[in-house]
């Protein structure tokens, strides 16, 4: 898995899947995962997208095969956005389609608002513009991780994340994959999360934008999502009937098809 040294001793891992025709110019789709995940979160999306575009999957700083962060790492949301910009520069990519799930969607929103020349089209899947709503949950999450470990915390919190319809086998896979996240990364990251709010920035987004949420998302009601989505000129909101908030995981085939059609249809 390729790595890019973003700063001394800190590497970002990424994957680039390309099943396009070599003789046809192809765009690049950047996929940004959510909290306690990795590039593996996008498995269902690669087959749907990789005949149309090169698919770039990043392990965010501290996650997956990227360098774990110490518990006292001074996390900044702006740094996560800057990491993406640096990786695109490293790979020589002047413009991409950006797709993000959960906080990866929040990063994608900020990327499109702050660096409009980099983003051709934008898709946000269950990604909130503000994460202030989890402020009352993160102290308990941190305590449980410190006490019981990351896998136990993921298992205990997955009901709201994945909803009630996910098959047990799929739920077990997601729990195992997310449970591999370093506890030290989550300790600092979860202190940053409640302070993330890009709501004041979304009106600056000029890229054609698709926002997907669910009828029962715990990260914001449909009305709350629509309130910021409508600030993005010409954007489209699609609501999937489910009680999850991680729609890319709970409804992978439907959301992958929505993104494919939005980007290439």
PDB file of C-alpha atoms in Angstrom:
ATOM      1  CA  UNK A   1       0.000   0.000   0.000  1.00  0.00           C
ATOM      2  CA  UNK A   2       1.662   3.303  -1.036  1.00  0.00           C
ATOM      3  CA  UNK A   3       2.537   5.859   1.626  1.00  0.00           C
ATOM      4  CA  UNK A   4       3.177   9.581   1.522  1.00  0.00           C
ATOM      5  CA  UNK A   5       5.214  11.239   4.295  1.00  0.00           C
ATOM      6  CA  UNK A   6       3.083  14.228   5.260  1.00  0.00           C
ATOM      7  CA  UNK A   7       5.515  15.332   8.001  1.00  0.00           C
ATOM      8  CA  UNK A   8       8.600  13.763   9.618  1.00  0.00           C
ATOM      9  CA  UNK A   9       7.597  10.340  10.939  1.00  0.00           C
ATOM     10  CA  UNK A  10       3.943  10.677   9.849  1.00  0.00           C
ATOM     11  CA  UNK A  11       2.821   8.755   6.773  1.00  0.00           C
ATOM     12  CA  UNK A  12      -0.510   8.763   4.966  1.00  0.00           C
ATOM     13  CA  UNK A  13      -1.485   5.498   3.282  1.00  0.00           C
ATOM     14  CA  UNK A  14      -3.641   5.433   0.174  1.00  0.00           C
ATOM     15  CA  UNK A  15      -4.916   3.104  -2.527  1.00  0.00           C
ATOM     16  CA  UNK A  16      -5.470   3.892  -6.183  1.00  0.00           C
ATOM     17  CA  UNK A  17      -7.718   1.520  -8.131  1.00  0.00           C
ATOM     18  CA  UNK A  18      -7.891   2.027 -11.886  1.00  0.00           C
ATOM     19  CA  UNK A  19      -9.923  -0.213 -14.174  1.00  0.00           C
ATOM     20  CA  UNK A  20     -10.590   2.436 -16.800  1.00  0.00           C
ATOM     21  CA  UNK A  21      -9.591   1.990 -20.429  1.00  0.00           C
ATOM     22  CA  UNK A  22      -5.957   3.143 -20.659  1.00  0.00           C
ATOM     23  CA  UNK A  23      -6.579   4.934 -23.954  1.00  0.00           C
ATOM     24  CA  UNK A  24      -9.402   7.093 -22.551  1.00  0.00           C
ATOM     25  CA  UNK A  25      -8.653  10.076 -20.265  1.00  0.00           C
ATOM     26  CA  UNK A  26     -10.203   9.346 -16.878  1.00  0.00           C
ATOM     27  CA  UNK A  27     -11.061  11.544 -13.891  1.00  0.00           C
ATOM     28  CA  UNK A  28     -10.132  10.669 -10.320  1.00  0.00           C
ATOM     29  CA  UNK A  29     -12.625  10.099  -7.505  1.00  0.00           C
ATOM     30  CA  UNK A  30     -11.305  10.771  -3.999  1.00  0.00           C
ATOM     31  CA  UNK A  31     -13.053   8.774  -1.249  1.00  0.00           C
ATOM     32  CA  UNK A  32     -12.777  10.071   2.337  1.00  0.00           C
ATOM     33  CA  UNK A  33     -13.809   7.724   5.148  1.00  0.00           C
ATOM     34  CA  UNK A  34     -15.303   8.487   8.533  1.00  0.00           C
ATOM     35  CA  UNK A  35     -14.389   8.138  12.206  1.00  0.00           C
ATOM     36  CA  UNK A  36     -12.673   4.873  13.206  1.00  0.00           C
ATOM     37  CA  UNK A  37     -12.484   3.588   9.643  1.00  0.00           C
ATOM     38  CA  UNK A  38     -10.025   3.221   6.785  1.00  0.00           C
ATOM     39  CA  UNK A  39     -10.008   2.928   3.006  1.00  0.00           C
ATOM     40  CA  UNK A  40     -11.656  -0.475   3.493  1.00  0.00           C
ATOM     41  CA  UNK A  41     -14.915   1.356   4.260  1.00  0.00           C
ATOM     42  CA  UNK A  42     -15.321   1.978   0.509  1.00  0.00           C
ATOM     43  CA  UNK A  43     -15.088  -1.639  -0.727  1.00  0.00           C
ATOM     44  CA  UNK A  44     -18.577  -1.569  -2.251  1.00  0.00           C
ATOM     45  CA  UNK A  45     -17.852   1.667  -4.104  1.00  0.00           C
ATOM     46  CA  UNK A  46     -14.734   0.567  -5.973  1.00  0.00           C
ATOM     47  CA  UNK A  47     -16.509  -1.803  -8.415  1.00  0.00           C
ATOM     48  CA  UNK A  48     -19.225   0.796  -9.052  1.00  0.00           C
ATOM     49  CA  UNK A  49     -16.793   3.624  -9.821  1.00  0.00           C
ATOM     50  CA  UNK A  50     -13.518   2.182 -11.052  1.00  0.00           C
ATOM     51  CA  UNK A  51     -14.579   1.572 -14.668  1.00  0.00           C
ATOM     52  CA  UNK A  52     -15.450   5.255 -14.921  1.00  0.00           C
ATOM     53  CA  UNK A  53     -12.590   6.794 -12.949  1.00  0.00           C
ATOM     54  CA  UNK A  54      -9.440   6.182 -11.002  1.00  0.00           C
ATOM     55  CA  UNK A  55     -10.534   5.625  -7.409  1.00  0.00           C
ATOM     56  CA  UNK A  56      -8.275   7.141  -4.754  1.00  0.00           C
ATOM     57  CA  UNK A  57      -8.923   5.931  -1.207  1.00  0.00           C
ATOM     58  CA  UNK A  58      -7.058   7.669   1.591  1.00  0.00           C
ATOM     59  CA  UNK A  59      -6.461   6.377   5.110  1.00  0.00           C
ATOM     60  CA  UNK A  60      -6.868   9.614   7.051  1.00  0.00           C
ATOM     61  CA  UNK A  61      -4.108  10.699   9.410  1.00  0.00           C
ATOM     62  CA  UNK A  62      -3.959   8.175  12.276  1.00  0.00           C
ATOM     63  CA  UNK A  63      -6.262   5.606  10.662  1.00  0.00           C
ATOM     64  CA  UNK A  64      -5.850   2.315   8.800  1.00  0.00           C
ATOM     65  CA  UNK A  65      -2.306   1.876   7.491  1.00  0.00           C
ATOM     66  CA  UNK A  66      -1.434   5.543   8.123  1.00  0.00           C
ATOM     67  CA  UNK A  67       0.760   6.316  11.119  1.00  0.00           C
ATOM     68  CA  UNK A  68      -1.205   6.093  14.415  1.00  0.00           C
ATOM     69  CA  UNK A  69      -1.277   9.351  16.319  1.00  0.00           C
ATOM     70  CA  UNK A  70      -0.273   9.644  19.994  1.00  0.00           C
ATOM     71  CA  UNK A  71      -3.067  10.471  22.455  1.00  0.00           C
ATOM     72  CA  UNK A  72      -1.734  14.012  22.933  1.00  0.00           C
ATOM     73  CA  UNK A  73      -1.565  14.801  19.212  1.00  0.00           C
ATOM     74  CA  UNK A  74      -2.943  18.340  18.728  1.00  0.00           C
ATOM     75  CA  UNK A  75      -5.740  17.456  16.325  1.00  0.00           C
ATOM     76  CA  UNK A  76      -7.047  20.224  14.073  1.00  0.00           C
ATOM     77  CA  UNK A  77      -9.796  19.774  11.523  1.00  0.00           C
ATOM     78  CA  UNK A  78      -7.969  22.190   9.214  1.00  0.00           C
ATOM     79  CA  UNK A  79      -4.993  19.817   9.277  1.00  0.00           C
ATOM     80  CA  UNK A  80      -7.138  16.983   7.924  1.00  0.00           C
ATOM     81  CA  UNK A  81      -8.196  19.179   5.002  1.00  0.00           C
ATOM     82  CA  UNK A  82      -4.597  20.258   4.444  1.00  0.00           C
ATOM     83  CA  UNK A  83      -3.517  16.591   4.427  1.00  0.00           C
ATOM     84  CA  UNK A  84      -5.874  15.934   1.522  1.00  0.00           C
ATOM     85  CA  UNK A  85      -4.578  18.955  -0.399  1.00  0.00           C
ATOM     86  CA  UNK A  86      -0.989  17.817   0.168  1.00  0.00           C
ATOM     87  CA  UNK A  87      -1.731  14.278  -1.029  1.00  0.00           C
ATOM     88  CA  UNK A  88      -3.386  15.553  -4.206  1.00  0.00           C
ATOM     89  CA  UNK A  89      -0.350  17.710  -4.848  1.00  0.00           C
ATOM     90  CA  UNK A  90       1.972  14.761  -4.212  1.00  0.00           C
ATOM     91  CA  UNK A  91       0.062  12.698  -6.778  1.00  0.00           C
ATOM     92  CA  UNK A  92      -0.094  15.544  -9.284  1.00  0.00           C
ATOM     93  CA  UNK A  93      -3.882  15.693  -9.259  1.00  0.00           C
ATOM     94  CA  UNK A  94      -5.168  19.136 -10.174  1.00  0.00           C
ATOM     95  CA  UNK A  95      -8.871  18.278  -9.903  1.00  0.00           C
ATOM     96  CA  UNK A  96     -10.925  15.412  -8.447  1.00  0.00           C
ATOM     97  CA  UNK A  97     -14.456  14.366  -7.658  1.00  0.00           C
ATOM     98  CA  UNK A  98     -14.664  14.325  -3.834  1.00  0.00           C
ATOM     99  CA  UNK A  99     -16.866  11.820  -1.994  1.00  0.00           C
ATOM    100  CA  UNK A 100     -17.003  11.599   1.802  1.00  0.00           C
ATOM    101  CA  UNK A 101     -18.859   9.618   4.435  1.00  0.00           C
ATOM    102  CA  UNK A 102     -19.577  10.846   7.977  1.00  0.00           C
ATOM    103  CA  UNK A 103     -16.727  13.194   9.008  1.00  0.00           C
ATOM    104  CA  UNK A 104     -15.103  12.354   5.681  1.00  0.00           C
ATOM    105  CA  UNK A 105     -18.083  14.148   4.159  1.00  0.00           C
ATOM    106  CA  UNK A 106     -17.411  17.120   6.412  1.00  0.00           C
ATOM    107  CA  UNK A 107     -13.805  17.173   5.206  1.00  0.00           C
ATOM    108  CA  UNK A 108     -15.052  17.013   1.609  1.00  0.00           C
ATOM    109  CA  UNK A 109     -17.353  19.984   2.242  1.00  0.00           C
ATOM    110  CA  UNK A 110     -14.447  22.009   3.608  1.00  0.00           C
ATOM    111  CA  UNK A 111     -12.205  20.961   0.729  1.00  0.00           C
ATOM    112  CA  UNK A 112     -14.772  22.130  -1.833  1.00  0.00           C
ATOM    113  CA  UNK A 113     -15.395  25.409   0.014  1.00  0.00           C
ATOM    114  CA  UNK A 114     -11.735  26.282   0.601  1.00  0.00           C
ATOM    115  CA  UNK A 115     -10.187  24.866  -2.570  1.00  0.00           C
ATOM    116  CA  UNK A 116     -12.831  25.147  -5.295  1.00  0.00           C
ATOM    117  CA  UNK A 117     -10.287  24.626  -8.078  1.00  0.00           C
ATOM    118  CA  UNK A 118      -9.554  21.133  -6.726  1.00  0.00           C
ATOM    119  CA  UNK A 119     -13.120  19.795  -6.658  1.00  0.00           C
ATOM    120  CA  UNK A 120     -15.071  19.033  -9.805  1.00  0.00           C
ATOM    121  CA  UNK A 121     -18.100  17.362  -8.210  1.00  0.00           C
ATOM    122  CA  UNK A 122     -18.910  16.709  -4.544  1.00  0.00           C
ATOM    123  CA  UNK A 123     -20.923  13.937  -2.869  1.00  0.00           C
ATOM    124  CA  UNK A 124     -21.577  13.932   0.893  1.00  0.00           C
ATOM    125  CA  UNK A 125     -22.942  10.682   2.323  1.00  0.00           C
ATOM    126  CA  UNK A 126     -24.222  11.030   5.868  1.00  0.00           C
ATOM    127  CA  UNK A 127     -21.661  13.741   6.526  1.00  0.00           C
ATOM    128  CA  UNK A 128     -22.841  16.548   8.813  1.00  0.00           C
ATOM    129  CA  UNK A 129     -21.814  20.162   8.353  1.00  0.00           C
ATOM    130  CA  UNK A 130     -21.542  20.410  12.155  1.00  0.00           C
ATOM    131  CA  UNK A 131     -20.620  17.734  14.695  1.00  0.00           C
ATOM    132  CA  UNK A 132     -21.586  19.772  17.755  1.00  0.00           C
ATOM    133  CA  UNK A 133     -24.451  17.344  18.387  1.00  0.00           C
ATOM    134  CA  UNK A 134     -22.046  14.619  19.556  1.00  0.00           C
ATOM    135  CA  UNK A 135     -20.480  16.767  22.290  1.00  0.00           C
ATOM    136  CA  UNK A 136     -22.487  14.987  24.982  1.00  0.00           C
ATOM    137  CA  UNK A 137     -21.423  11.550  23.700  1.00  0.00           C
ATOM    138  CA  UNK A 138     -17.685  11.861  23.143  1.00  0.00           C
ATOM    139  CA  UNK A 139     -16.613  11.901  26.835  1.00  0.00           C
ATOM    140  CA  UNK A 140     -18.414   8.595  27.383  1.00  0.00           C
ATOM    141  CA  UNK A 141     -16.948   7.165  24.198  1.00  0.00           C
ATOM    142  CA  UNK A 142     -13.432   8.103  25.291  1.00  0.00           C
ATOM    143  CA  UNK A 143     -13.987   6.588  28.728  1.00  0.00           C
ATOM    144  CA  UNK A 144     -15.299   3.350  27.261  1.00  0.00           C
ATOM    145  CA  UNK A 145     -12.378   3.088  24.820  1.00  0.00           C
ATOM    146  CA  UNK A 146      -9.895   3.622  27.666  1.00  0.00           C
ATOM    147  CA  UNK A 147     -11.690   1.046  29.816  1.00  0.00           C
ATOM    148  CA  UNK A 148     -12.766  -1.643  27.354  1.00  0.00           C
ATOM    149  CA  UNK A 149     -10.854  -1.021  24.124  1.00  0.00           C
ATOM    150  CA  UNK A 150     -11.843   0.129  20.661  1.00  0.00           C
ATOM    151  CA  UNK A 151     -13.662  -3.063  19.476  1.00  0.00           C
ATOM    152  CA  UNK A 152     -15.990  -2.982  22.490  1.00  0.00           C
ATOM    153  CA  UNK A 153     -16.787   0.683  21.908  1.00  0.00           C
ATOM    154  CA  UNK A 154     -17.512   0.098  18.217  1.00  0.00           C
ATOM    155  CA  UNK A 155     -19.800  -2.825  19.028  1.00  0.00           C
ATOM    156  CA  UNK A 156     -21.677  -0.806  21.649  1.00  0.00           C
ATOM    157  CA  UNK A 157     -22.162   2.225  19.385  1.00  0.00           C
ATOM    158  CA  UNK A 158     -22.849   0.496  16.070  1.00  0.00           C
ATOM    159  CA  UNK A 159     -26.624   0.291  16.471  1.00  0.00           C
ATOM    160  CA  UNK A 160     -27.093   3.991  15.828  1.00  0.00           C
ATOM    161  CA  UNK A 161     -24.305   4.129  13.291  1.00  0.00           C
ATOM    162  CA  UNK A 162     -25.429   1.204  11.134  1.00  0.00           C
ATOM    163  CA  UNK A 163     -29.148   1.070  11.875  1.00  0.00           C
ATOM    164  CA  UNK A 164     -31.411  -1.864  12.635  1.00  0.00           C
ATOM    165  CA  UNK A 165     -31.447  -3.506   9.204  1.00  0.00           C
ATOM    166  CA  UNK A 166     -27.769  -4.364   8.719  1.00  0.00           C
ATOM    167  CA  UNK A 167     -27.263  -8.160   8.602  1.00  0.00           C
ATOM    168  CA  UNK A 168     -25.323  -9.617  11.549  1.00  0.00           C
ATOM    169  CA  UNK A 169     -22.480 -10.780   9.291  1.00  0.00           C
ATOM    170  CA  UNK A 170     -22.026  -7.278   7.854  1.00  0.00           C
ATOM    171  CA  UNK A 171     -22.229  -5.722  11.306  1.00  0.00           C
ATOM    172  CA  UNK A 172     -19.511  -8.099  12.532  1.00  0.00           C
ATOM    173  CA  UNK A 173     -17.256  -7.153   9.585  1.00  0.00           C
ATOM    174  CA  UNK A 174     -17.656  -3.429  10.198  1.00  0.00           C
ATOM    175  CA  UNK A 175     -17.072  -3.904  13.940  1.00  0.00           C
ATOM    176  CA  UNK A 176     -13.843  -5.817  13.302  1.00  0.00           C
ATOM    177  CA  UNK A 177     -12.569  -3.348  10.686  1.00  0.00           C
ATOM    178  CA  UNK A 178     -13.332  -0.280  12.776  1.00  0.00           C
ATOM    179  CA  UNK A 179     -12.038  -1.984  15.912  1.00  0.00           C
ATOM    180  CA  UNK A 180      -8.535  -2.052  14.440  1.00  0.00           C
ATOM    181  CA  UNK A 181      -8.270   1.742  14.882  1.00  0.00           C
ATOM    182  CA  UNK A 182      -5.580   2.760  17.371  1.00  0.00           C
ATOM    183  CA  UNK A 183      -7.041   3.854  20.712  1.00  0.00           C
ATOM    184  CA  UNK A 184      -4.410   6.614  20.862  1.00  0.00           C
ATOM    185  CA  UNK A 185      -5.721   8.099  17.605  1.00  0.00           C
ATOM    186  CA  UNK A 186      -9.313   8.120  18.855  1.00  0.00           C
ATOM    187  CA  UNK A 187      -8.430   9.670  22.222  1.00  0.00           C
ATOM    188  CA  UNK A 188      -7.318  12.914  20.618  1.00  0.00           C
ATOM    189  CA  UNK A 189      -9.612  12.794  17.599  1.00  0.00           C
ATOM    190  CA  UNK A 190     -12.750  12.515  19.727  1.00  0.00           C
ATOM    191  CA  UNK A 191     -11.739  15.629  21.657  1.00  0.00           C
ATOM    192  CA  UNK A 192     -11.616  17.562  18.381  1.00  0.00           C
ATOM    193  CA  UNK A 193     -14.808  16.216  16.815  1.00  0.00           C
ATOM    194  CA  UNK A 194     -17.462  18.258  18.704  1.00  0.00           C
ATOM    195  CA  UNK A 195     -15.739  21.492  17.638  1.00  0.00           C
ATOM    196  CA  UNK A 196     -15.984  20.753  13.903  1.00  0.00           C
ATOM    197  CA  UNK A 197     -18.457  23.054  12.139  1.00  0.00           C
ATOM    198  CA  UNK A 198     -18.202  24.031   8.476  1.00  0.00           C
ATOM    199  CA  UNK A 199     -21.761  25.389   8.267  1.00  0.00           C
ATOM    200  CA  UNK A 200     -20.561  28.978   7.698  1.00  0.00           C
ATOM    201  CA  UNK A 201     -18.489  27.784   4.720  1.00  0.00           C
ATOM    202  CA  UNK A 202     -20.911  25.691   2.688  1.00  0.00           C
ATOM    203  CA  UNK A 203     -22.430  28.640   0.821  1.00  0.00           C
ATOM    204  CA  UNK A 204     -19.032  29.139  -0.838  1.00  0.00           C
ATOM    205  CA  UNK A 205     -19.183  25.742  -2.539  1.00  0.00           C
ATOM    206  CA  UNK A 206     -19.526  26.055  -6.298  1.00  0.00           C
ATOM    207  CA  UNK A 207     -19.101  22.411  -7.321  1.00  0.00           C
ATOM    208  CA  UNK A 208     -22.235  20.458  -8.293  1.00  0.00           C
ATOM    209  CA  UNK A 209     -23.136  18.729  -5.032  1.00  0.00           C
ATOM    210  CA  UNK A 210     -25.094  15.647  -3.979  1.00  0.00           C
ATOM    211  CA  UNK A 211     -26.031  15.197  -0.319  1.00  0.00           C
ATOM    212  CA  UNK A 212     -27.423  11.871   0.896  1.00  0.00           C
ATOM    213  CA  UNK A 213     -28.909  11.332   4.342  1.00  0.00           C
ATOM    214  CA  UNK A 214     -31.409   8.978   5.972  1.00  0.00           C
ATOM    215  CA  UNK A 215     -34.848   9.397   7.448  1.00  0.00           C
ATOM    216  CA  UNK A 216     -33.555   8.531  10.923  1.00  0.00           C
ATOM    217  CA  UNK A 217     -29.973   9.804  11.044  1.00  0.00           C
ATOM    218  CA  UNK A 218     -28.643  10.395  14.528  1.00  0.00           C
ATOM    219  CA  UNK A 219     -26.329  13.088  13.179  1.00  0.00           C
ATOM    220  CA  UNK A 220     -29.138  15.393  12.134  1.00  0.00           C
ATOM    221  CA  UNK A 221     -32.758  15.347  11.034  1.00  0.00           C
ATOM    222  CA  UNK A 222     -33.683  15.694   7.376  1.00  0.00           C
ATOM    223  CA  UNK A 223     -34.752  19.269   8.099  1.00  0.00           C
ATOM    224  CA  UNK A 224     -31.400  20.051   9.722  1.00  0.00           C
ATOM    225  CA  UNK A 225     -29.486  18.584   6.775  1.00  0.00           C
ATOM    226  CA  UNK A 226     -31.670  20.440   4.279  1.00  0.00           C
ATOM    227  CA  UNK A 227     -31.006  23.719   6.113  1.00  0.00           C
ATOM    228  CA  UNK A 228     -27.305  23.661   5.217  1.00  0.00           C
ATOM    229  CA  UNK A 229     -27.635  21.694   1.963  1.00  0.00           C
ATOM    230  CA  UNK A 230     -29.865  24.395   0.473  1.00  0.00           C
ATOM    231  CA  UNK A 231     -27.095  26.944   1.048  1.00  0.00           C
ATOM    232  CA  UNK A 232     -25.081  25.151  -1.663  1.00  0.00           C
ATOM    233  CA  UNK A 233     -26.318  26.571  -4.950  1.00  0.00           C
ATOM    234  CA  UNK A 234     -27.818  23.935  -7.227  1.00  0.00           C
ATOM    235  CA  UNK A 235     -27.202  21.066  -4.813  1.00  0.00           C
ATOM    236  CA  UNK A 236     -29.436  18.011  -4.563  1.00  0.00           C
ATOM    237  CA  UNK A 237     -30.605  16.163  -1.437  1.00  0.00           C
ATOM    238  CA  UNK A 238     -31.593  12.486  -1.505  1.00  0.00           C
ATOM    239  CA  UNK A 239     -33.118  10.878   1.596  1.00  0.00           C
ATOM    240  CA  UNK A 240     -32.776   7.096   2.034  1.00  0.00           C
ATOM    241  CA  UNK A 241     -35.317   5.328   4.225  1.00  0.00           C
ATOM    242  CA  UNK A 242     -33.217   3.913   7.066  1.00  0.00           C
ATOM    243  CA  UNK A 243     -32.474   4.520  10.748  1.00  0.00           C
ATOM    244  CA  UNK A 244     -28.688   4.549  10.296  1.00  0.00           C
ATOM    245  CA  UNK A 245     -26.486   7.609  10.013  1.00  0.00           C
ATOM    246  CA  UNK A 246     -23.710   5.858   8.079  1.00  0.00           C
ATOM    247  CA  UNK A 247     -25.673   5.511   4.862  1.00  0.00           C
ATOM    248  CA  UNK A 248     -22.664   4.476   2.768  1.00  0.00           C
ATOM    249  CA  UNK A 249     -22.302   1.429   5.030  1.00  0.00           C
ATOM    250  CA  UNK A 250     -25.946   0.603   5.711  1.00  0.00           C
ATOM    251  CA  UNK A 251     -27.037   1.053   2.072  1.00  0.00           C
ATOM    252  CA  UNK A 252     -23.813   0.562   0.087  1.00  0.00           C
ATOM    253  CA  UNK A 253     -25.214  -0.579  -3.254  1.00  0.00           C
ATOM    254  CA  UNK A 254     -27.876   2.124  -3.363  1.00  0.00           C
ATOM    255  CA  UNK A 255     -25.510   4.917  -2.371  1.00  0.00           C
ATOM    256  CA  UNK A 256     -22.720   3.720  -4.680  1.00  0.00           C
ATOM    257  CA  UNK A 257     -25.194   3.758  -7.577  1.00  0.00           C
ATOM    258  CA  UNK A 258     -26.378   7.238  -6.605  1.00  0.00           C
ATOM    259  CA  UNK A 259     -22.797   8.506  -6.589  1.00  0.00           C
ATOM    260  CA  UNK A 260     -21.963   6.776  -9.881  1.00  0.00           C
ATOM    261  CA  UNK A 261     -24.989   8.254 -11.599  1.00  0.00           C
ATOM    262  CA  UNK A 262     -24.333  11.699 -10.127  1.00  0.00           C
ATOM    263  CA  UNK A 263     -20.701  11.716 -11.217  1.00  0.00           C
ATOM    264  CA  UNK A 264     -20.975   9.971 -14.579  1.00  0.00           C
ATOM    265  CA  UNK A 265     -24.648   9.562 -15.505  1.00  0.00           C
TER     266      UNK A 265
END
